[in-house]
Amino acid sequence: MRRSGSTRRVGRTFRTVAAGVACGAALAALAALTAVPAQAHGPQSRAPHWEAKDSGTPEVRFRGLSAVSRNTVWLAGTGGTVLRTGDGGASWRNVSPPGAAELQFRDIEAFDGRRAVVLAIGEGEASRVYRTDDGGATWTESFRNTDARAFYDCMTFFDRRHGLAMSDPVDGRFRILSTSDGGRSWKVLPSAGMPAAQEGEAGFAASGQCLVSFGPKDVWLATGGAARARVLHSRDRGLTWTAADSPIPAGDPARGVFALAFRDRTHGLAVGGDYRPEQASPQAAARTGDGGAGWQPAALPVQAYRSGVAWLPHSRSAALAVGPTGTDLTTDGGRTWRTVDTGSYDTVDCTPDLGCWAAGEKGRVARLES
């Protein structure tokens, strides 16, 4: 889930102490990351960094990532692949749904180490949703798109029961799918409260972050491909929406807002750009302080196209953005960004117990370490 999750009470003292030590180390790493100047992040520095975890799947590109904790993470990617770890990435279990090898998983939302919902993208019946309640040992297909005009991109959950998925426009409006039973069943919401889409407007299934939520009812949808890149906001779980222009350039099918992150109902970040490697991505980051009603460009934006973004745990000003050419850090709420790593990642997620994870092409997955 894009976090509003609950924490479990640990009964045994030794487990509580161990968790505290791990969180303390992670907190020190995050504090160091925000304090070390950009020039200190060189090959010889001891600054916090992405530490690779061998997924054993170099043929897979992971654009779906759901970090439950520092130790428990789910990945979803090409070839219908779903992986899960419960030991911080030391080992991974392939828990892919049977018969899904032709599917492209682009988003996964996990509630814990046993329950997760995964989204496959594509035209018509290629767009599907699966749910597991036993750590991926078995899966149930809970939705298969039968409308050839629909193409589902992302999903999000407000809590363990209520969630949404979004499709590119059908009949001139973005289509919203809703669940109230944790992804076991889905229904298409009425489109009357959805603003008309622009010509060519769509979402980007690049990181599972084109649809994000915070709290029990607020949800935001990122767009691109049209004359203006927009962010749509709903305060009632997708029944009615308002649209706001972003300063991130669009005007081309490859440009727009690719990912959103909100640390509360009002403060959010948007990143994107032009995903084509040969194209520049100027002004590819923006921020809002009013729930997405208005967006301001970053004074010093991310250095290149970025497809994923996440607030650092328990921080009001620090966040990470990732893309194929590197990772950028902001420590002032998205006003300025600086590159802190040059590795290729597509998506990023952070957890309340101070775990930050990233994943991407060639089976790449990493956790932020000191």
XYZ file of N, CA and C in Angstrom, residues 230-348:
357
model
N -1.440 16.998 -16.389
C -2.341 17.386 -15.311
C -2.263 16.406 -14.136
N -2.793 16.870 -12.996
C -3.012 16.023 -11.829
C -4.468 16.163 -11.437
N -5.186 15.049 -11.416
C -6.585 15.037 -11.011
C -6.680 14.592 -9.560
N -7.614 15.189 -8.810
C -7.747 14.922 -7.379
C -9.194 14.609 -7.038
N -9.398 13.557 -6.262
C -10.718 13.210 -5.740
C -10.661 13.162 -4.216
N -11.669 13.724 -3.580
C -11.774 13.690 -2.117
C -12.775 12.652 -1.632
N -13.378 11.900 -2.560
C -14.437 10.965 -2.186
C -14.241 9.592 -2.828
N -13.007 9.133 -2.819
C -12.669 7.805 -3.331
C -13.055 7.607 -4.788
N -12.869 8.648 -5.572
C -12.989 8.490 -7.008
C -14.333 8.778 -7.615
N -15.284 9.299 -6.839
C -16.603 9.608 -7.398
C -16.608 10.925 -8.151
N -15.946 11.941 -7.588
C -15.844 13.244 -8.250
C -14.395 13.693 -8.240
N -14.020 14.456 -9.301
C -12.618 14.831 -9.489
C -12.518 16.292 -9.905
N -11.392 16.911 -9.531
C -11.013 18.212 -10.068
C -9.657 18.049 -10.744
N -9.385 18.870 -11.748
C -8.139 18.768 -12.509
C -7.327 20.044 -12.381
N -6.015 19.892 -12.254
C -5.106 21.036 -12.185
C -3.951 20.810 -13.138
N -3.551 21.861 -13.853
C -2.379 21.775 -14.723
C -1.110 21.718 -13.888
N -0.138 20.965 -14.369
C 1.174 20.951 -13.737
C 2.163 21.667 -14.647
N 3.288 22.137 -14.092
C 4.298 22.786 -14.933
C 5.221 21.812 -15.641
N 5.041 20.513 -15.414
C 5.879 19.531 -16.092
C 5.489 19.482 -17.563
N 6.439 19.623 -18.478
C 6.112 19.707 -19.903
C 5.404 18.461 -20.427
N 4.484 18.691 -21.351
C 3.780 17.597 -22.027
C 3.834 17.873 -23.526
N 2.687 17.792 -24.211
C 2.660 18.094 -25.632
C 3.207 17.009 -26.529
N 3.421 15.801 -25.975
C 3.939 14.682 -26.743
C 3.527 13.401 -26.019
N 3.238 12.319 -26.741
C 2.822 11.085 -26.073
C 3.828 10.534 -25.069
N 5.086 10.954 -25.150
C 6.118 10.432 -24.255
C 6.385 11.333 -23.055
N 5.656 12.446 -22.940
C 5.943 13.427 -21.882
C 4.773 13.612 -20.946
N 5.119 13.940 -19.693
C 4.082 14.276 -18.727
C 4.487 13.930 -17.317
N 3.481 13.816 -16.433
C 3.702 13.429 -15.046
C 3.633 11.909 -14.965
N 4.692 11.299 -14.469
C 4.760 9.838 -14.399
C 4.492 9.306 -12.993
N 4.775 10.099 -11.958
C 4.639 9.587 -10.595
C 4.289 10.705 -9.628
N 3.534 10.328 -8.598
C 3.124 11.251 -7.544
C 3.436 10.644 -6.191
N 3.628 11.508 -5.191
C 3.766 11.065 -3.804
C 3.219 12.157 -2.902
N 2.399 11.788 -1.927
C 1.852 12.731 -0.956
C 2.224 12.274 0.446
N 2.745 13.215 1.245
C 3.080 12.880 2.631
C 1.929 13.171 3.577
N 0.959 13.936 3.120
C -0.281 14.180 3.841
C -1.309 14.613 2.806
N -2.434 15.154 3.231
C -3.489 15.504 2.283
C -3.161 16.745 1.454
N -2.154 17.507 1.853
C -1.880 18.767 1.159
C -0.535 18.812 0.456
N 0.488 18.154 0.981
C 1.843 18.288 0.449
C 2.186 17.107 -0.451
N 2.428 17.421 -1.736
C 2.710 16.379 -2.710
C 3.831 16.733 -3.660
N 4.360 15.715 -4.314
C 5.423 15.849 -5.297
C 5.002 15.168 -6.591
N 5.442 15.715 -7.702
C 5.208 15.126 -9.015
C 6.532 15.100 -9.771
N 6.813 13.989 -10.438
C 8.007 13.890 -11.280
C 7.621 13.241 -12.598
N 8.453 13.440 -13.595
C 8.184 12.852 -14.911
C 9.208 13.305 -15.916
N 8.711 13.823 -17.046
C 9.589 14.263 -18.112
C 9.273 13.546 -19.410
N 10.311 13.240 -20.173
C 10.205 12.543 -21.453
C 10.968 11.230 -21.320
N 10.267 10.097 -21.448
C 10.917 8.819 -21.166
C 11.879 8.367 -22.249
N 11.915 9.028 -23.397
C 12.843 8.620 -24.453
C 14.272 9.007 -24.067
N 15.204 8.057 -24.097
C 16.567 8.316 -23.609
C 17.264 9.471 -24.312
N 16.951 9.695 -25.584
C 17.664 10.737 -26.329
C 17.068 12.125 -26.132
N 15.975 12.216 -25.385
C 15.295 13.492 -25.200
C 15.581 14.085 -23.816
N 15.772 15.394 -23.755
C 15.963 16.074 -22.475
C 14.632 16.158 -21.727
N 14.717 16.314 -20.413
C 13.521 16.437 -19.575
C 13.644 17.643 -18.654
N 13.532 18.834 -19.220
C 13.618 20.034 -18.374
C 12.369 20.181 -17.514
N 12.546 20.775 -16.374
C 11.442 21.091 -15.462
C 10.561 19.873 -15.199
N 11.219 18.763 -14.860
C 10.502 17.491 -14.708
C 10.123 17.186 -13.267
N 9.989 18.218 -12.436
C 9.553 18.027 -11.047
C 8.721 19.218 -10.610
N 7.714 18.944 -9.773
C 6.842 19.994 -9.256
C 6.370 19.608 -7.868
N 5.810 20.571 -7.159
C 5.328 20.339 -5.798
C 4.029 21.093 -5.580
N 3.279 20.628 -4.601
C 2.044 21.302 -4.215
C 1.953 21.376 -2.698
N 1.336 22.442 -2.207
C 1.087 22.587 -0.775
C -0.378 22.775 -0.469
N -1.227 22.542 -1.492
C -2.666 22.732 -1.294
C -3.476 21.550 -1.818
N -2.900 20.364 -1.680
C -3.624 19.169 -2.070
C -3.718 18.939 -3.556
N -2.937 19.668 -4.335
C -2.935 19.481 -5.775
C -3.779 20.465 -6.542
N -4.329 21.459 -5.851
C -5.095 22.494 -6.556
C -4.169 23.347 -7.415
N -2.932 23.539 -6.937
C -1.937 24.288 -7.696
C -0.579 23.624 -7.554
N 0.213 23.703 -8.628
C 1.529 23.081 -8.641
C 2.592 24.102 -9.019
N 3.723 24.062 -8.286
C 4.833 24.970 -8.550
C 6.022 24.184 -9.083
N 6.703 24.718 -10.087
C 7.884 24.016 -10.605
C 9.027 24.045 -9.600
N 9.852 23.020 -9.602
C 11.043 23.014 -8.756
C 12.015 24.066 -9.251
N 12.631 24.796 -8.308
C 13.628 25.797 -8.684
C 14.857 25.128 -9.296
N 15.217 23.975 -8.764
C 16.289 23.150 -9.315
C 15.705 21.755 -9.475
N 15.212 21.410 -10.662
C 14.470 20.154 -10.833
C 15.372 18.932 -10.876
N 14.745 17.771 -10.965
C 15.511 16.541 -11.166
C 16.306 16.668 -12.460
N 17.397 15.928 -12.543
C 18.347 16.115 -13.632
C 17.925 15.452 -14.944
N 16.966 14.544 -14.872
C 16.538 13.821 -16.073
C 15.170 13.212 -15.801
N 14.637 12.515 -16.787
C 13.352 11.822 -16.627
C 13.363 10.950 -15.379
N 12.304 11.083 -14.570
C 12.148 10.272 -13.373
C 10.757 9.660 -13.364
N 10.698 8.364 -13.047
C 9.441 7.626 -13.117
C 8.865 7.253 -11.765
N 9.634 7.431 -10.679
C 9.157 7.089 -9.344
C 9.578 8.116 -8.319
N 8.782 8.267 -7.258
C 9.093 9.245 -6.215
C 8.487 8.770 -4.899
N 9.187 9.041 -3.781
C 8.687 8.655 -2.462
C 9.264 9.582 -1.406
N 8.433 9.958 -0.449
C 8.899 10.717 0.714
C 9.698 9.798 1.624
N 10.776 10.326 2.197
C 11.515 9.557 3.184
C 10.671 9.418 4.447
N 10.775 8.302 5.145
C 9.933 8.054 6.319
C 10.067 9.137 7.380
N 8.922 9.593 7.879
C 8.843 10.535 8.994
C 9.540 11.867 8.710
N 9.677 12.200 7.441
C 10.285 13.471 7.059
C 9.240 14.381 6.449
N 9.325 15.658 6.761
C 8.429 16.644 6.174
C 9.059 17.350 4.978
N 10.323 17.005 4.657
C 10.992 17.761 3.601
C 11.858 16.934 2.670
N 12.123 15.669 2.986
C 13.054 14.870 2.198
C 12.328 13.799 1.393
N 12.754 13.609 0.160
C 12.166 12.608 -0.725
C 13.193 12.162 -1.744
N 12.939 10.989 -2.341
C 13.779 10.434 -3.384
C 12.983 10.296 -4.674
N 13.628 10.564 -5.804
C 13.037 10.320 -7.116
C 13.990 9.432 -7.892
N 13.444 8.449 -8.628
C 14.283 7.506 -9.352
C 13.892 7.437 -10.821
N 14.857 7.026 -11.641
C 14.635 6.841 -13.069
C 15.766 6.039 -13.658
N 15.735 5.791 -14.957
C 16.759 4.964 -15.598
C 18.174 5.506 -15.487
N 18.335 6.809 -15.255
C 19.681 7.378 -15.202
C 20.119 7.769 -13.793
N 19.305 7.496 -12.779
C 19.778 7.809 -11.443
C 18.697 8.109 -10.434
N 19.178 8.467 -9.234
C 18.328 8.815 -8.100
C 18.624 10.242 -7.682
N 17.581 11.021 -7.463
C 17.718 12.397 -6.978
C 17.108 12.515 -5.599
N 17.657 13.450 -4.811
C 17.213 13.704 -3.446
C 16.797 15.154 -3.300
N 15.681 15.391 -2.630
C 15.327 16.734 -2.180
C 15.290 16.741 -0.659
N 15.755 17.822 -0.060
C 15.673 17.987 1.395
C 14.880 19.235 1.765
N 14.237 19.856 0.761
C 13.459 21.062 1.023
C 12.053 20.969 0.418
N 11.498 19.770 0.475
C 10.117 19.597 0.053
C 9.880 19.684 -1.438
N 10.909 19.432 -2.236
C 10.754 19.438 -3.681
C 11.130 20.731 -4.362
N 11.653 21.700 -3.619
C 12.085 22.960 -4.246
C 13.348 22.758 -5.068
N 14.284 21.975 -4.528
C 15.521 21.680 -5.253
C 15.834 20.194 -5.128
N 16.506 19.662 -6.168
C 16.877 18.251 -6.216
C 18.346 18.133 -6.606
N 19.006 17.088 -6.131
C 20.370 16.797 -6.548
C 20.538 15.294 -6.717
N 21.368 14.917 -7.686
C 21.589 13.509 -7.976
C 22.519 12.896 -6.942
N 22.122 11.736 -6.390
C 22.931 11.068 -5.371
C 23.329 9.651 -5.786
N 22.845 9.180 -6.938
C 23.191 7.847 -7.419
C 22.906 7.806 -8.906
N 23.670 7.011 -9.651
C 23.492 6.952 -11.102
C 22.971 5.595 -11.577
N 22.552 4.730 -10.664
C 21.999 3.438 -11.048
C 20.598 3.568 -11.622
N 20.180 2.573 -12.404
C 18.888 2.584 -13.073
C 17.817 1.928 -12.212
N 16.785 2.720 -11.864
C 15.628 2.209 -11.129
C 14.368 2.857 -11.692
N 13.271 2.117 -11.652
C 11.999 2.617 -12.176
C 11.020 3.039 -11.100
N 11.110 2.449 -9.912
C 10.124 2.709 -8.881
C 10.783 2.669 -7.515
N 10.161 3.341 -6.534
C 10.726 3.464 -5.197
C 9.591 3.488 -4.191
